[in-house]
CSV table of C-alpha atoms in Angstrom, one decimal:
chain,number,residue,atom,x,y,z
A,1,ARG,CA,-3.4,-11.2,1.8
A,2,THR,CA,-2.4,-14.8,1.4
A,3,TRP,CA,0.1,-13.9,-1.3
A,4,MET,CA,1.6,-11.1,0.9
A,5,GLU,CA,1.8,-13.4,3.9
A,6,GLN,CA,4.2,-15.6,2.0
A,7,TRP,CA,6.7,-12.7,2.3
A,8,GLY,CA,6.7,-13.0,6.1
A,9,THR,CA,8.0,-9.9,7.8
A,10,TRP,CA,8.6,-8.3,4.4
A,11,ALA,CA,4.9,-8.5,3.4
A,12,TRP,CA,4.7,-4.7,3.6
A,13,VAL,CA,7.4,-4.4,0.9
A,14,ALA,CA,5.4,-6.8,-1.3
A,15,GLY,CA,2.3,-4.6,-0.7
A,16,ILE,CA,4.2,-1.5,-1.8
A,17,GLY,CA,5.6,-3.5,-4.8
A,18,LEU,CA,2.0,-4.4,-5.9
A,19,LEU,CA,1.0,-0.7,-5.6
A,20,VAL,CA,3.9,0.4,-7.7
A,21,ALA,CA,3.3,-2.4,-10.2
A,22,ASP,CA,-0.2,-0.9,-10.7
A,23,ILE,CA,1.5,1.7,-12.9
A,24,VAL,CA,1.7,-1.0,-15.7
A,25,LEU,CA,-0.4,-3.9,-14.5
A,26,PRO,CA,-4.2,-4.1,-13.7
A,27,ILE,CA,-3.8,-4.5,-9.9
A,28,PRO,CA,-6.7,-3.3,-7.8
A,29,SER,CA,-4.8,-1.0,-5.4
A,30,THR,CA,-7.7,-0.7,-3.0
A,31,VAL,CA,-7.7,-4.4,-2.5
A,32,VAL,CA,-4.0,-4.3,-1.8
A,33,MET,CA,-4.6,-1.5,0.7
A,34,SER,CA,-7.4,-3.4,2.4
A,35,ALA,CA,-5.2,-6.5,2.7
A,36,LEU,CA,-2.4,-4.3,4.3
A,37,GLY,CA,-5.0,-3.1,6.8
A,38,LEU,CA,-6.1,-6.6,7.5
A,39,SER,CA,-2.5,-7.7,8.0
A,40,TYR,CA,-1.1,-4.7,9.9
A,41,GLY,CA,-4.1,-2.9,11.3
A,42,TRP,CA,-5.4,0.4,10.3
A,43,TRP,CA,-2.4,2.5,11.5
A,44,TRP,CA,0.5,0.6,10.0
A,45,GLY,CA,-1.6,-0.7,7.1
A,46,GLY,CA,-2.5,3.0,6.4
A,47,VAL,CA,1.1,4.2,6.6
A,48,VAL,CA,2.3,1.4,4.2
A,49,SER,CA,-0.7,2.0,1.8
A,50,ALA,CA,-0.1,5.7,1.7
A,51,LEU,CA,3.6,5.2,1.2
A,52,GLY,CA,2.9,2.8,-1.7
A,53,SER,CA,0.5,5.1,-3.3
A,54,ILE,CA,2.8,8.0,-3.1
A,55,THR,CA,5.8,6.0,-4.4
A,56,SER,CA,3.7,4.7,-7.3
A,57,GLY,CA,2.6,8.3,-8.2
A,58,VAL,CA,6.1,9.7,-7.9
A,59,ILE,CA,7.6,7.0,-10.2
A,60,ALA,CA,4.8,7.4,-12.8
A,61,TYR,CA,5.2,11.2,-12.8
A,62,ALA,CA,9.1,11.1,-12.9
A,63,ALA,CA,9.2,8.5,-15.7
A,64,CYS,CA,6.8,10.3,-17.9
A,65,ARG,CA,8.3,13.7,-17.2
A,66,ALA,CA,11.8,12.4,-18.1
A,67,PHE,CA,11.0,10.0,-21.0
A,68,GLY,CA,7.4,10.3,-22.1
A,69,ARG,CA,7.2,13.7,-23.9
A,70,PRO,CA,8.3,12.5,-27.4
A,71,ALA,CA,5.8,9.7,-27.3
A,72,ALA,CA,3.0,12.0,-26.0
A,73,HIS,CA,3.8,14.5,-28.7
A,74,TRP,CA,3.6,11.7,-31.3
A,75,ILE,CA,0.2,10.5,-29.9
A,76,ALA,CA,-1.5,13.8,-29.0
A,77,GLY,CA,0.4,16.3,-31.1
A,78,GLU,CA,1.4,19.8,-30.0
A,79,ASP,CA,-2.2,20.9,-29.7
A,80,GLY,CA,-3.1,18.0,-27.4
A,81,LEU,CA,-0.1,18.7,-25.2
A,82,LYS,CA,-0.9,22.4,-25.0
A,83,LYS,CA,-4.5,21.6,-23.9
A,84,GLY,CA,-3.2,19.2,-21.3
A,85,GLU,CA,-0.8,21.8,-20.0
A,86,GLU,CA,-3.6,24.4,-19.7
A,87,LEU,CA,-5.8,21.9,-17.9
A,88,PHE,CA,-3.1,20.9,-15.4
A,89,ALA,CA,-2.2,24.6,-14.9
A,90,ARG,CA,-5.8,25.3,-13.9
A,91,LYS,CA,-7.0,22.2,-12.2
A,92,GLY,CA,-4.0,19.8,-11.9
A,93,GLY,CA,-3.9,19.7,-8.1
A,94,TRP,CA,-7.5,18.7,-7.9
A,95,LEU,CA,-7.1,16.2,-10.7
A,96,VAL,CA,-4.2,14.5,-9.0
A,97,ALA,CA,-5.7,14.5,-5.5
A,98,LEU,CA,-9.2,13.2,-6.5
A,99,SER,CA,-7.9,10.7,-9.1
A,100,ARG,CA,-6.3,8.7,-6.3
A,101,TRP,CA,-9.9,7.7,-5.4
A,102,THR,CA,-10.7,6.2,-8.8
A,103,PRO,CA,-9.8,3.1,-10.7
A,104,VAL,CA,-7.3,3.4,-13.5
A,105,LEU,CA,-7.1,7.2,-13.3
A,106,PRO,CA,-4.4,7.6,-10.6
A,107,GLU,CA,-1.7,6.2,-12.9
A,108,ALA,CA,-2.9,7.9,-16.0
A,109,VAL,CA,-3.2,11.3,-14.2
A,110,SER,CA,0.2,10.9,-12.7
A,111,CYS,CA,1.7,10.2,-16.1
A,112,LEU,CA,-0.1,13.1,-17.7
A,113,ALA,CA,1.1,15.4,-14.9
A,114,GLY,CA,4.6,14.4,-15.7
A,115,LEU,CA,4.1,14.7,-19.4
A,116,VAL,CA,2.8,18.3,-19.2
A,117,LYS,CA,5.5,19.1,-16.6
A,118,MET,CA,3.1,20.0,-13.8
A,119,PRO,CA,5.2,21.8,-11.1
A,120,TRP,CA,6.8,19.2,-8.8
A,121,ARG,CA,5.8,20.9,-5.6
A,122,THR,CA,2.1,21.2,-6.6
A,123,TYR,CA,2.1,17.6,-7.9
A,124,LEU,CA,3.7,16.2,-4.7
A,125,TRP,CA,1.3,18.0,-2.4
A,126,SER,CA,-1.8,17.0,-4.3
A,127,LEU,CA,-0.5,13.4,-4.5
A,128,VAL,CA,0.0,13.3,-0.7
A,129,CYS,CA,-3.4,14.9,-0.2
A,130,GLY,CA,-5.1,12.1,-2.2
A,131,SER,CA,-2.9,9.2,-1.1
A,132,VAL,CA,-2.8,9.6,2.6
A,133,PRO,CA,-6.6,9.5,3.3
A,134,LEU,CA,-7.0,6.8,0.6
A,135,GLY,CA,-4.4,4.6,2.2
A,136,PHE,CA,-5.8,5.0,5.7
A,137,ALA,CA,-9.4,4.6,4.6
A,138,PHE,CA,-8.9,1.3,2.8
A,139,ALA,CA,-6.5,0.0,5.5
A,140,ALA,CA,-9.3,0.8,8.0
A,141,ILE,CA,-11.8,-1.0,5.8
A,142,GLY,CA,-9.6,-4.0,5.7
A,143,HIS,CA,-9.0,-3.8,9.4
A,144,LEU,CA,-12.7,-3.4,10.3
A,145,GLY,CA,-13.9,-5.9,7.8
A,146,GLN,CA,-17.5,-5.3,6.8
A,147,ASP,CA,-18.6,-3.7,10.1
A,148,ARG,CA,-18.6,-0.1,9.0
A,149,PRO,CA,-17.0,0.4,5.5
A,150,GLY,CA,-19.6,3.0,4.4
A,151,LEU,CA,-18.7,5.4,7.1
A,152,ALA,CA,-15.0,4.9,6.5
A,153,ILE,CA,-15.4,5.6,2.8
A,154,ALA,CA,-17.7,8.6,3.3
A,155,LEU,CA,-15.4,10.3,5.8
A,156,SER,CA,-12.2,9.5,3.9
A,157,ALA,CA,-13.7,10.8,0.6
A,158,ILE,CA,-14.1,14.3,2.2
A,159,ALA,CA,-10.5,14.3,3.5
A,160,PRO,CA,-8.6,14.7,0.2
A,161,VAL,CA,-10.7,17.8,-0.7
A,162,ALA,CA,-10.1,19.3,2.7
A,163,LEU,CA,-6.4,18.5,2.7
A,164,TRP,CA,-6.0,19.9,-0.8
A,165,ALA,CA,-7.7,23.2,0.2
A,166,ILE,CA,-5.2,23.5,3.1
A,167,ALA,CA,-2.3,22.5,0.8
A,168,THR,CA,-3.1,25.1,-1.8
A,169,ARG,CA,-2.6,27.8,0.8
A,170,TRP,CA,0.9,26.4,1.6
A,171,ILE,CA,1.8,26.0,-2.1
A,172,GLY,CA,1.0,29.7,-2.7
A,173,ARG,CA,3.2,30.9,0.1
A,174,LYS,CA,6.8,32.0,-0.6
A,175,PRO,CA,9.4,30.1,1.5
């Protein structure tokens, strides 16, 4: 929070920057989100946290989709990529949505989703379903301090699953 406050009215941009930097640096995103909640309150802190998480996921997905396939082929081989494609075809939406709630995995799963060319629409919906409740949950934890973080975490952990169940119905619909 102290570092972000140095940015004055642009602290929210610094927070988003930290969340995006988490793609390549070991930055604890939940701490950043809590600091945003402490600085801006649960509503605006949640909006900025969700936006930062979504931005980070989109950049990781797009970069790996555009540039990462040759490296992945070299590391995992054709067989490994084929297995990844099968996994993401079956459970990719759940992997993306639920990974947002874990350390390290959000960036790795977003990169893998891009590498195996998970459909953009499915990826984006699952990213939003995981990022929005996560951003608001940790902003609320930051805002509320230590008063009731257990309740906030418990309720928000259920939200990505419920949102993804709703989103899968939308994804399956023809426009």
